[in-house]
mmCIF file with all atom_site columns, C-alpha atoms in Angstrom:
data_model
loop_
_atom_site.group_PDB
_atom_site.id
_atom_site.type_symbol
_atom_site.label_atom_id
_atom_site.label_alt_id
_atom_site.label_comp_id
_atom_site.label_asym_id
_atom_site.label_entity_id
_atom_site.label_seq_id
_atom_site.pdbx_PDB_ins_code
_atom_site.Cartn_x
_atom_site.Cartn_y
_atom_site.Cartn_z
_atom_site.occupancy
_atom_site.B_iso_or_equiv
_atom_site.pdbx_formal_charge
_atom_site.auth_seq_id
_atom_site.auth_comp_id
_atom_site.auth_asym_id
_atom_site.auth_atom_id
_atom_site.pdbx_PDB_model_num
ATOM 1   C CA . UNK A 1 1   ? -65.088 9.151  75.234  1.00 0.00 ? 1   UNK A CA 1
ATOM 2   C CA . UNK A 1 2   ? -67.495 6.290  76.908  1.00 0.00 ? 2   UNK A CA 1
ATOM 3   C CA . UNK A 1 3   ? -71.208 6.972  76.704  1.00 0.00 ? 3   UNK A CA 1
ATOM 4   C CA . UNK A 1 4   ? -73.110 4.748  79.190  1.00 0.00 ? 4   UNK A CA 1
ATOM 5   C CA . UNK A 1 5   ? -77.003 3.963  77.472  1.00 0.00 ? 5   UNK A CA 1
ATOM 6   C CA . UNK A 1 6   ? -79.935 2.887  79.385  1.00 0.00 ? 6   UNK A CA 1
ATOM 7   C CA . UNK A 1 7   ? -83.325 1.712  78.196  1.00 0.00 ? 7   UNK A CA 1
ATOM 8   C CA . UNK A 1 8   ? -86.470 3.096  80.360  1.00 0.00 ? 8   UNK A CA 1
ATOM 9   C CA . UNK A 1 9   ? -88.043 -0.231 79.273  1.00 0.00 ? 9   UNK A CA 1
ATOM 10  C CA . UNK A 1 10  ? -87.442 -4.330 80.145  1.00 0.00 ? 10  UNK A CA 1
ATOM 11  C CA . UNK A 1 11  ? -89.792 -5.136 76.867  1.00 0.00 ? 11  UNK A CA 1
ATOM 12  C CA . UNK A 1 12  ? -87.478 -7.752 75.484  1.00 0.00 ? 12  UNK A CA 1
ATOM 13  C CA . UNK A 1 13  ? -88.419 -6.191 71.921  1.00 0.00 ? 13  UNK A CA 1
ATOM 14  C CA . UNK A 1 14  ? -89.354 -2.706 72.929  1.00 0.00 ? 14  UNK A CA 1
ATOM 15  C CA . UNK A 1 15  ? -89.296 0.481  70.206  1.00 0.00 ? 15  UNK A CA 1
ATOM 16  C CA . UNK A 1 16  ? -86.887 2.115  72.685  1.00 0.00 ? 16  UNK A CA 1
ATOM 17  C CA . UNK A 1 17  ? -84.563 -0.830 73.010  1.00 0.00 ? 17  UNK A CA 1
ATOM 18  C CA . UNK A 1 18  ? -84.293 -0.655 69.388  1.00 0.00 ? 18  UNK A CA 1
ATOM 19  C CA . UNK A 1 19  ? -83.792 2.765  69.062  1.00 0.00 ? 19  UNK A CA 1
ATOM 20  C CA . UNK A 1 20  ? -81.085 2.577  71.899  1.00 0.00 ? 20  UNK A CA 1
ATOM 21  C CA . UNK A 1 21  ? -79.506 -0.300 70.128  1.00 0.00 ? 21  UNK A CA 1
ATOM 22  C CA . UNK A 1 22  ? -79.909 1.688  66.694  1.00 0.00 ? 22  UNK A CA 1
ATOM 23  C CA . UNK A 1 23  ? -77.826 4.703  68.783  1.00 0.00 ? 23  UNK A CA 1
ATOM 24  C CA . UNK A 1 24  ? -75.110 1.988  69.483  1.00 0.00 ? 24  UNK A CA 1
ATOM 25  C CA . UNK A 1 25  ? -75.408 1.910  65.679  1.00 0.00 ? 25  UNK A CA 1
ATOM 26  C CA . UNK A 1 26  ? -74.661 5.384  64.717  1.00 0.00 ? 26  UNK A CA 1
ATOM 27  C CA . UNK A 1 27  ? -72.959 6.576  67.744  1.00 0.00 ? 27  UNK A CA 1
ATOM 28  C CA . UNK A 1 28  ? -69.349 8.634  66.748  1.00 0.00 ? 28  UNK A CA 1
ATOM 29  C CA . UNK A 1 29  ? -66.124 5.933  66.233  1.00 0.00 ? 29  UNK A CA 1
ATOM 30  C CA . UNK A 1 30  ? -64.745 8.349  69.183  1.00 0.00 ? 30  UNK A CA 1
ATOM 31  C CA . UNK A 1 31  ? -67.827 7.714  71.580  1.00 0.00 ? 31  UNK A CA 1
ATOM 32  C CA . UNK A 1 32  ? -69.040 3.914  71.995  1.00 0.00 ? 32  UNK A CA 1
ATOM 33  C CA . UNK A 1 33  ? -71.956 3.545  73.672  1.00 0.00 ? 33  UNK A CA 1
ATOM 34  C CA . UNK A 1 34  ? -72.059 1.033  76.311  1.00 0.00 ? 34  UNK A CA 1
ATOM 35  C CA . UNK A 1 35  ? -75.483 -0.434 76.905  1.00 0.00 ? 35  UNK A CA 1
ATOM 36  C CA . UNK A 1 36  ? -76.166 -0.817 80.553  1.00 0.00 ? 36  UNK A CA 1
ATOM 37  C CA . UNK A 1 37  ? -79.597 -2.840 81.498  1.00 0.00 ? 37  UNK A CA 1
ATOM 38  C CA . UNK A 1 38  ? -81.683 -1.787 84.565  1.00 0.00 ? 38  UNK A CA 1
ATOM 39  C CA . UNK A 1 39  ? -83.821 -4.977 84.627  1.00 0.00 ? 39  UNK A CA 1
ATOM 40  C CA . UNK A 1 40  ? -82.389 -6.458 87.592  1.00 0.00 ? 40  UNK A CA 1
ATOM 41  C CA . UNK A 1 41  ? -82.525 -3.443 90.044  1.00 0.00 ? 41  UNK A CA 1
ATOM 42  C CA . UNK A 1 42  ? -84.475 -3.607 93.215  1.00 0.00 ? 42  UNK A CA 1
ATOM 43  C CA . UNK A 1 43  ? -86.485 -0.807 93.887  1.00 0.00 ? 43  UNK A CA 1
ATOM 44  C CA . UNK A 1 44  ? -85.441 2.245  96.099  1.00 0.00 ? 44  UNK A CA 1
ATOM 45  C CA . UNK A 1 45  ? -85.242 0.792  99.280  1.00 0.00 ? 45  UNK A CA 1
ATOM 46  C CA . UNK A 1 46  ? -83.080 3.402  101.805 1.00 0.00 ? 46  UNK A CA 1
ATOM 47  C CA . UNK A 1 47  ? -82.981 -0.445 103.986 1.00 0.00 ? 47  UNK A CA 1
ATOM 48  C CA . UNK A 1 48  ? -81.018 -1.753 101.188 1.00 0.00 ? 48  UNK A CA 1
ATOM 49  C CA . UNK A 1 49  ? -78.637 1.184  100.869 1.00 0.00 ? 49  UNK A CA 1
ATOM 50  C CA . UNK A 1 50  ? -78.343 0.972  104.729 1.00 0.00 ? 50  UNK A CA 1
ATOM 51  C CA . UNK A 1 51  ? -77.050 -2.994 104.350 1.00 0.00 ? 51  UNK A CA 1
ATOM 52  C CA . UNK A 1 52  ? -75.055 -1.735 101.828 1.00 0.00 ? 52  UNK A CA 1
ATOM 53  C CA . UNK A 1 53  ? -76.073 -1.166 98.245  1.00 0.00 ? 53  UNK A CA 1
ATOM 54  C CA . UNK A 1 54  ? -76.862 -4.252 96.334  1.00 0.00 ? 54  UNK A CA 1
ATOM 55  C CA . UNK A 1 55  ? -74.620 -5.619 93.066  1.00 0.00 ? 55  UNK A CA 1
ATOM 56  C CA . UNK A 1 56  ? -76.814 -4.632 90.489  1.00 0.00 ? 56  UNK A CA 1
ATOM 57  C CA . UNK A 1 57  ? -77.203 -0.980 92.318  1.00 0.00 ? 57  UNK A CA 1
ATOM 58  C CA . UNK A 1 58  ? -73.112 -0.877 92.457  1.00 0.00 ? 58  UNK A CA 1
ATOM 59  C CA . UNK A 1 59  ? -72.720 -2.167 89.140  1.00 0.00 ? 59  UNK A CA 1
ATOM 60  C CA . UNK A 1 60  ? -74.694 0.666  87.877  1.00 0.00 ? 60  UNK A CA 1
ATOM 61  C CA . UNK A 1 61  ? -73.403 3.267  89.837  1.00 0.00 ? 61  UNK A CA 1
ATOM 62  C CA . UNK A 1 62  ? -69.697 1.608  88.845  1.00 0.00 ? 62  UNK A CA 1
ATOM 63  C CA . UNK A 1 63  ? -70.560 1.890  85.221  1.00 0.00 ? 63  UNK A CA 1
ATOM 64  C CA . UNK A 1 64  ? -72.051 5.680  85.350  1.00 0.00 ? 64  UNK A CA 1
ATOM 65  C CA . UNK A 1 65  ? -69.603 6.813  87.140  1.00 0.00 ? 65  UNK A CA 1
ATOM 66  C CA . UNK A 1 66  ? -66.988 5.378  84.861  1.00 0.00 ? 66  UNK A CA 1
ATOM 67  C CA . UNK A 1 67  ? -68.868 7.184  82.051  1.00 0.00 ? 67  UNK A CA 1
ATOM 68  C CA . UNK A 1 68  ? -68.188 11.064 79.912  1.00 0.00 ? 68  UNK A CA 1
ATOM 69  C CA . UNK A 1 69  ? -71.933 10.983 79.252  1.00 0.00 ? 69  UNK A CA 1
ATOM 70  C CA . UNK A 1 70  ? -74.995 9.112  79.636  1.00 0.00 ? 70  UNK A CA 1
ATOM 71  C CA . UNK A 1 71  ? -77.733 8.103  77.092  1.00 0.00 ? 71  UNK A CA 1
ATOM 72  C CA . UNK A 1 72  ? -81.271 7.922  78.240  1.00 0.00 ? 72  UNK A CA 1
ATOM 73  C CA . UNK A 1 73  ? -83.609 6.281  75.615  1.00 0.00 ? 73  UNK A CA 1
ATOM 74  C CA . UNK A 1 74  ? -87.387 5.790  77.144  1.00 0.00 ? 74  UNK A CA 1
ATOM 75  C CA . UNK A 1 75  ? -91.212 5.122  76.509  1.00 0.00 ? 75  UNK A CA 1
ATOM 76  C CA . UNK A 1 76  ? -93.644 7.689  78.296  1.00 0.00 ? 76  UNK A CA 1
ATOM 77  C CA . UNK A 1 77  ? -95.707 6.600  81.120  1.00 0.00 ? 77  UNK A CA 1
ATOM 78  C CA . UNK A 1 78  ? -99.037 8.059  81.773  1.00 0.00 ? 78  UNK A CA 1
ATOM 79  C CA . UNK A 1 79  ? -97.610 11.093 80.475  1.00 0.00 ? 79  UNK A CA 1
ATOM 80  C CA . UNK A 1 80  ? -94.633 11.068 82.413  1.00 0.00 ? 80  UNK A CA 1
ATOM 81  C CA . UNK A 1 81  ? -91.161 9.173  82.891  1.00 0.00 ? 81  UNK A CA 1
ATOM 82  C CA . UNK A 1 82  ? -90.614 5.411  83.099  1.00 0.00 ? 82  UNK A CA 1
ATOM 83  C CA . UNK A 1 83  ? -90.613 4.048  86.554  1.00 0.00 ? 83  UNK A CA 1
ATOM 84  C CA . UNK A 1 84  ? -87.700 1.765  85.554  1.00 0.00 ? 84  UNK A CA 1
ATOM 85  C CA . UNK A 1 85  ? -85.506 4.823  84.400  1.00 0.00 ? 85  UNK A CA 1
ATOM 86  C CA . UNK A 1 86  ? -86.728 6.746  87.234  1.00 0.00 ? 86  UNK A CA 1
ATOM 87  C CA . UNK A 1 87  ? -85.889 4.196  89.948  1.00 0.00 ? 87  UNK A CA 1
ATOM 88  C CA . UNK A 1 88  ? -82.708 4.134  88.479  1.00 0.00 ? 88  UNK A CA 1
ATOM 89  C CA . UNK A 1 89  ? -81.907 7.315  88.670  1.00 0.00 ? 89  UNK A CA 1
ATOM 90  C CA . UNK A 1 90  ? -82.836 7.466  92.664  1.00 0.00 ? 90  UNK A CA 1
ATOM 91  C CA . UNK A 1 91  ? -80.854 4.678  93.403  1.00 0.00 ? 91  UNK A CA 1
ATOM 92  C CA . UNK A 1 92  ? -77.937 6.963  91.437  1.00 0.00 ? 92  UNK A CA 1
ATOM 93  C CA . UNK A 1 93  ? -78.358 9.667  92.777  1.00 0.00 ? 93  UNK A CA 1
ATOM 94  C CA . UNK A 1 94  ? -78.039 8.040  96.683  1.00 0.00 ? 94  UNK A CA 1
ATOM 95  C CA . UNK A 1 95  ? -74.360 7.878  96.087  1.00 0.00 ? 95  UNK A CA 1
ATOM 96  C CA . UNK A 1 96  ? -72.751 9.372  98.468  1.00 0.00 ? 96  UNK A CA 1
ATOM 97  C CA . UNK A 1 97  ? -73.233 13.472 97.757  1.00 0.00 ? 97  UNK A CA 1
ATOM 98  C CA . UNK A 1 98  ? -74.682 12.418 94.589  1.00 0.00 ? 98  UNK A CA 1
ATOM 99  C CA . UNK A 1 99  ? -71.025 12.795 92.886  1.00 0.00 ? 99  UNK A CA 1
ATOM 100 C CA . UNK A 1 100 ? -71.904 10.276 90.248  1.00 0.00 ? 100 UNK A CA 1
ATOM 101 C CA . UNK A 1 101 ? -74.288 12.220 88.173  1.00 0.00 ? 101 UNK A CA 1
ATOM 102 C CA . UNK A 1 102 ? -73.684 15.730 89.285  1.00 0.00 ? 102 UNK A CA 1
ATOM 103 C CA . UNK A 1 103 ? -71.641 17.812 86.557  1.00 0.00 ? 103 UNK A CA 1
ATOM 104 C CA . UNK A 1 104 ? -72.490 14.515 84.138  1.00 0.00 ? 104 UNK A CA 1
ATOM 105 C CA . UNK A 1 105 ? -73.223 15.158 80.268  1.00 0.00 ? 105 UNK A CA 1
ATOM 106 C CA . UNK A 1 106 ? -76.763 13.544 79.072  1.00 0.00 ? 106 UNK A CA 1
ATOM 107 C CA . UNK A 1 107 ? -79.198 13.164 76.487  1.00 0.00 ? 107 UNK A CA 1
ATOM 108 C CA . UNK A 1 108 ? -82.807 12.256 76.689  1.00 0.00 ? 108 UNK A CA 1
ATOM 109 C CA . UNK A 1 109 ? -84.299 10.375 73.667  1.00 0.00 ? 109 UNK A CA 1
ATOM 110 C CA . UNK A 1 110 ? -87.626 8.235  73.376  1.00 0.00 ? 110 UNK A CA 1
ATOM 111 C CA . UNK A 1 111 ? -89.953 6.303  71.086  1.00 0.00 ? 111 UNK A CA 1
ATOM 112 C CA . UNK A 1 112 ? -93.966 5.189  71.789  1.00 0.00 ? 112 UNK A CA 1
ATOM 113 C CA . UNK A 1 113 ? -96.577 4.131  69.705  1.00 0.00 ? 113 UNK A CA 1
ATOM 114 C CA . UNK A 1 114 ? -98.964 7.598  70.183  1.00 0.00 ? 114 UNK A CA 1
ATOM 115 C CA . UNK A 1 115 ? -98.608 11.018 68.079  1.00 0.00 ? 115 UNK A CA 1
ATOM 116 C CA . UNK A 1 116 ? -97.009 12.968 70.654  1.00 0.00 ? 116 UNK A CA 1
ATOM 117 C CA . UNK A 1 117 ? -93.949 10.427 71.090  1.00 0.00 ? 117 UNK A CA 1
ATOM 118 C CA . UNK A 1 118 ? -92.531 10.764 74.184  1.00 0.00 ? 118 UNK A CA 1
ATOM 119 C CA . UNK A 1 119 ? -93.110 14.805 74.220  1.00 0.00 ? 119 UNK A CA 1
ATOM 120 C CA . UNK A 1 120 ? -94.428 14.927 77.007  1.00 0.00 ? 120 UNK A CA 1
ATOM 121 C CA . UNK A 1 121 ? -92.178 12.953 79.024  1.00 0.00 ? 121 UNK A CA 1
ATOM 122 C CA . UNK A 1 122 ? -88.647 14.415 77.982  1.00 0.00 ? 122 UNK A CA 1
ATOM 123 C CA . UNK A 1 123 ? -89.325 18.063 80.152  1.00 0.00 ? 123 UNK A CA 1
ATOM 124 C CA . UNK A 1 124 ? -89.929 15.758 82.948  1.00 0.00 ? 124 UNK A CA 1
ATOM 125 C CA . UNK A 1 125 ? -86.994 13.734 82.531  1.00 0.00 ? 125 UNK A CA 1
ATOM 126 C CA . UNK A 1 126 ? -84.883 16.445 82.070  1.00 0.00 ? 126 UNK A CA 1
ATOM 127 C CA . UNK A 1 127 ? -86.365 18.283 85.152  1.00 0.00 ? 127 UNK A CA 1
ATOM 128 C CA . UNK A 1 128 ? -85.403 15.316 87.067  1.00 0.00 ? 128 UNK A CA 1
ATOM 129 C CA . UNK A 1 129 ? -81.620 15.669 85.530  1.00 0.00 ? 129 UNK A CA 1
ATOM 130 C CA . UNK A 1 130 ? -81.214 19.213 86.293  1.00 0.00 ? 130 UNK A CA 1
ATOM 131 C CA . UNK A 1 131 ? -82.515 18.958 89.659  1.00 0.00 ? 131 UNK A CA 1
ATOM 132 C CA . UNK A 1 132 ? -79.200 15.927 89.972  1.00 0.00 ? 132 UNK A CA 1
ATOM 133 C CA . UNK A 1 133 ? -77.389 18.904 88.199  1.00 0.00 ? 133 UNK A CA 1
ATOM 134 C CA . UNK A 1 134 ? -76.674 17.188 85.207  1.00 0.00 ? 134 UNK A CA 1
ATOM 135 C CA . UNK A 1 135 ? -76.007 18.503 81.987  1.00 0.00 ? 135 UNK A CA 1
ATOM 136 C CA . UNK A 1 136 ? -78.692 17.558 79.673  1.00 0.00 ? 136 UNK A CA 1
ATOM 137 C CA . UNK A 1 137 ? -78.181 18.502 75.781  1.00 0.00 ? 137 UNK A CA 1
ATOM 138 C CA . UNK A 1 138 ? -81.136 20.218 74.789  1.00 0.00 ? 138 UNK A CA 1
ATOM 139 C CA . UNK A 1 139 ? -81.264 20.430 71.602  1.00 0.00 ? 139 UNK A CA 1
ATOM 140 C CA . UNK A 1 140 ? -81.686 18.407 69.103  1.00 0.00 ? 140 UNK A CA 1
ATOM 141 C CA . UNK A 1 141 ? -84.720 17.201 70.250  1.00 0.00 ? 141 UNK A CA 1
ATOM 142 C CA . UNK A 1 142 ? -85.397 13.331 69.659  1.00 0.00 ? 142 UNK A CA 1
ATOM 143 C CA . UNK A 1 143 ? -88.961 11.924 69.562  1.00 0.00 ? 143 UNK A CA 1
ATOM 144 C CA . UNK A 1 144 ? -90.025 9.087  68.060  1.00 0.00 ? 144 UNK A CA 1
ATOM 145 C CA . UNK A 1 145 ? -93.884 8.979  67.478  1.00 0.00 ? 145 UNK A CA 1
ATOM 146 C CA . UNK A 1 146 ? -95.417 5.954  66.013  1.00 0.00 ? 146 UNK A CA 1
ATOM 147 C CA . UNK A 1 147 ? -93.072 3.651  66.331  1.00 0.00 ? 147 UNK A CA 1
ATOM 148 C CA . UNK A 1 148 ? -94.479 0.735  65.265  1.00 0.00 ? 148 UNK A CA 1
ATOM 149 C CA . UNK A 1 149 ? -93.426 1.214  61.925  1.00 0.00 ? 149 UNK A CA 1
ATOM 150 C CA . UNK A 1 150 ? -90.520 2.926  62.378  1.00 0.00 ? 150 UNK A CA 1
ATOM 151 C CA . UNK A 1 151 ? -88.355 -0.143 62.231  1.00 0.00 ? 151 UNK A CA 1
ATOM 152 C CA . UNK A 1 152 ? -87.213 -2.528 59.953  1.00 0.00 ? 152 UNK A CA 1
ATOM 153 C CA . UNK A 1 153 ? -87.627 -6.617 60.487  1.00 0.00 ? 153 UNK A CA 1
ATOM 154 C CA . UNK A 1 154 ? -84.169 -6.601 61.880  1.00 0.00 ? 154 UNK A CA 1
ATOM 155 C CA . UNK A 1 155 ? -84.960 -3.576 64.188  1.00 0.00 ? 155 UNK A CA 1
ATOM 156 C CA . UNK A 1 156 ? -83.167 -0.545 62.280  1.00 0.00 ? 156 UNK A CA 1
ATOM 157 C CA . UNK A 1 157 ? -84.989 2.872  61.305  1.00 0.00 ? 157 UNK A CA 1
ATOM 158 C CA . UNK A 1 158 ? -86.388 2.441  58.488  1.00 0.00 ? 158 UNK A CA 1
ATOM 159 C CA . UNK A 1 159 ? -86.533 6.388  57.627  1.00 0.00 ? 159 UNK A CA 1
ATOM 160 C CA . UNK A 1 160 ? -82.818 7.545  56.611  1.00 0.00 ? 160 UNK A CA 1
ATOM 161 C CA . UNK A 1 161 ? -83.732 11.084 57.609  1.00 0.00 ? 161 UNK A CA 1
ATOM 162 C CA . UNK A 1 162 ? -84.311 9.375  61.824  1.00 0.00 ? 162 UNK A CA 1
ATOM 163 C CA . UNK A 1 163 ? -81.082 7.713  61.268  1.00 0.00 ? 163 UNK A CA 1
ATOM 164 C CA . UNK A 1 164 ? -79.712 11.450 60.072  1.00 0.00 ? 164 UNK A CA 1
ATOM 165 C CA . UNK A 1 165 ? -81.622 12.838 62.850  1.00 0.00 ? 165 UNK A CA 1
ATOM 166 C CA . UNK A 1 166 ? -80.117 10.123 65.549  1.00 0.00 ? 166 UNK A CA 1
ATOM 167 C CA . UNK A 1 167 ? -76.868 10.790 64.616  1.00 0.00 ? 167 UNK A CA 1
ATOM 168 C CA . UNK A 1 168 ? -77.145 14.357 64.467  1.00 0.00 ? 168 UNK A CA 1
ATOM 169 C CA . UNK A 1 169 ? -78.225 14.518 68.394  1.00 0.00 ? 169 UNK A CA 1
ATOM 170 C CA . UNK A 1 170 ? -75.463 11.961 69.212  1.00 0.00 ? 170 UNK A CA 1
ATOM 171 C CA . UNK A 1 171 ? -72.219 13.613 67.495  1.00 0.00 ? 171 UNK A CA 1
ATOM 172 C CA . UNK A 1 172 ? -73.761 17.197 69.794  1.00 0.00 ? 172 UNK A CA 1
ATOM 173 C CA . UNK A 1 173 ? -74.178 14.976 72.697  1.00 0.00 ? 173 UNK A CA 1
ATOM 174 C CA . UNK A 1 174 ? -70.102 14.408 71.910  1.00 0.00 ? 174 UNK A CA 1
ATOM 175 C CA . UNK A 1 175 ? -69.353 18.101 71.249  1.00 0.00 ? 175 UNK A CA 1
ATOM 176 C CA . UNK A 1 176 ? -71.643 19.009 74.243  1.00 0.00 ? 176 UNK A CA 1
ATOM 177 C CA . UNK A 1 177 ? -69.407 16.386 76.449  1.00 0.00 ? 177 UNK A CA 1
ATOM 178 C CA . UNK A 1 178 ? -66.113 17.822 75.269  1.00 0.00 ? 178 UNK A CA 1
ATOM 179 C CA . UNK A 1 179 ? -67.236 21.570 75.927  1.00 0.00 ? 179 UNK A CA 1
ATOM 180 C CA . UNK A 1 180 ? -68.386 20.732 79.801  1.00 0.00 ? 180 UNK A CA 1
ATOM 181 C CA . UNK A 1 181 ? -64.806 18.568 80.027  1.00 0.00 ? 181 UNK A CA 1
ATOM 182 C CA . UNK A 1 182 ? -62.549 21.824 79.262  1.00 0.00 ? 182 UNK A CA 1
#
């Protein structure tokens, strides 16, 4: 089973980069996770998809496609989703009949420096998903608040119970995945 996992930030050292690299981690033998990075994506431009869509756009769309699920880790922006992870997302879902994420298997995780984590940004998110008809796990719930000391020097959790927690949400993203597949 290949997870796809994309990171709702381009911070070279960002919480949620480490946290998506700490899913790599702990991810099931049975479901890799394949980091994808979004960094080089133009914006939504309906001009560029006209001209045909660019090579970072069909490299994305090549590697979601290719995917059982898909692993969104991300900050919270002004109370709301990343632009990065939401950009990508609209250049997804301009596939032709949006075939690439409809019917696809997801979870939504994120980490940020305030109290409330990225609580308010996951309903968004996952409005956003359903509305692509995706199938978003909902539950567990992931949130990482203050995350500036949540990691070690070489970026893993430092709290066994988050690494419990991590892997918890990614073995029922892998049972989730397996029950929309039969």
């Amino acid at each position: 089973m290949r997870t796809v996992g994309i990171c709702g930030s381009l911070r070279r050292d960002s919480y949620n980069r480490k946290l998506l690299l700490e899913a790599v981690r702990l991810a099931p033998e049975d479901m890799p996770v394949e980091i994808h990075e979004l960094g080089n994506l133009p914006m939504v431009n309906e001009d560029l998809k006209e001209e045909g869509f660019p090579a970072e756009v069909k490299s994305l769309m090549e590697a979601v496609e290719s995917a059982d699920a898909l692993l969104m880790v991300t900050p919270e922006y002004n109370t709301s989703v990343s632009p990065v992870l939401k950009n990508a997302l609209d250049w997804l879902s301009l596939a032709e009949n949006n075939r690439i994420l409809s019917g696809l298997p997801g979870a939504v995780l994120g980490a940020s420096t305030g109290y409330l984590g990225t609580a308010r940004m996951q309903p968004d998110l996952k409005k956003i998903c359903a509305n692509l008809n995706m199938h978003i796990l909902n539950r567990p719930v992931f949130i990482l608040p203050r995350a500036q000391g949540a990691f070690t020097p070489e970026g893993r959790l430092e709290n066994p119970d988050l690494e419990k927690k991590l892997a918890r949400l990614l073995m029922e993203l892998r049972i989730w995945t397996e029950q929309l597949k039969k």
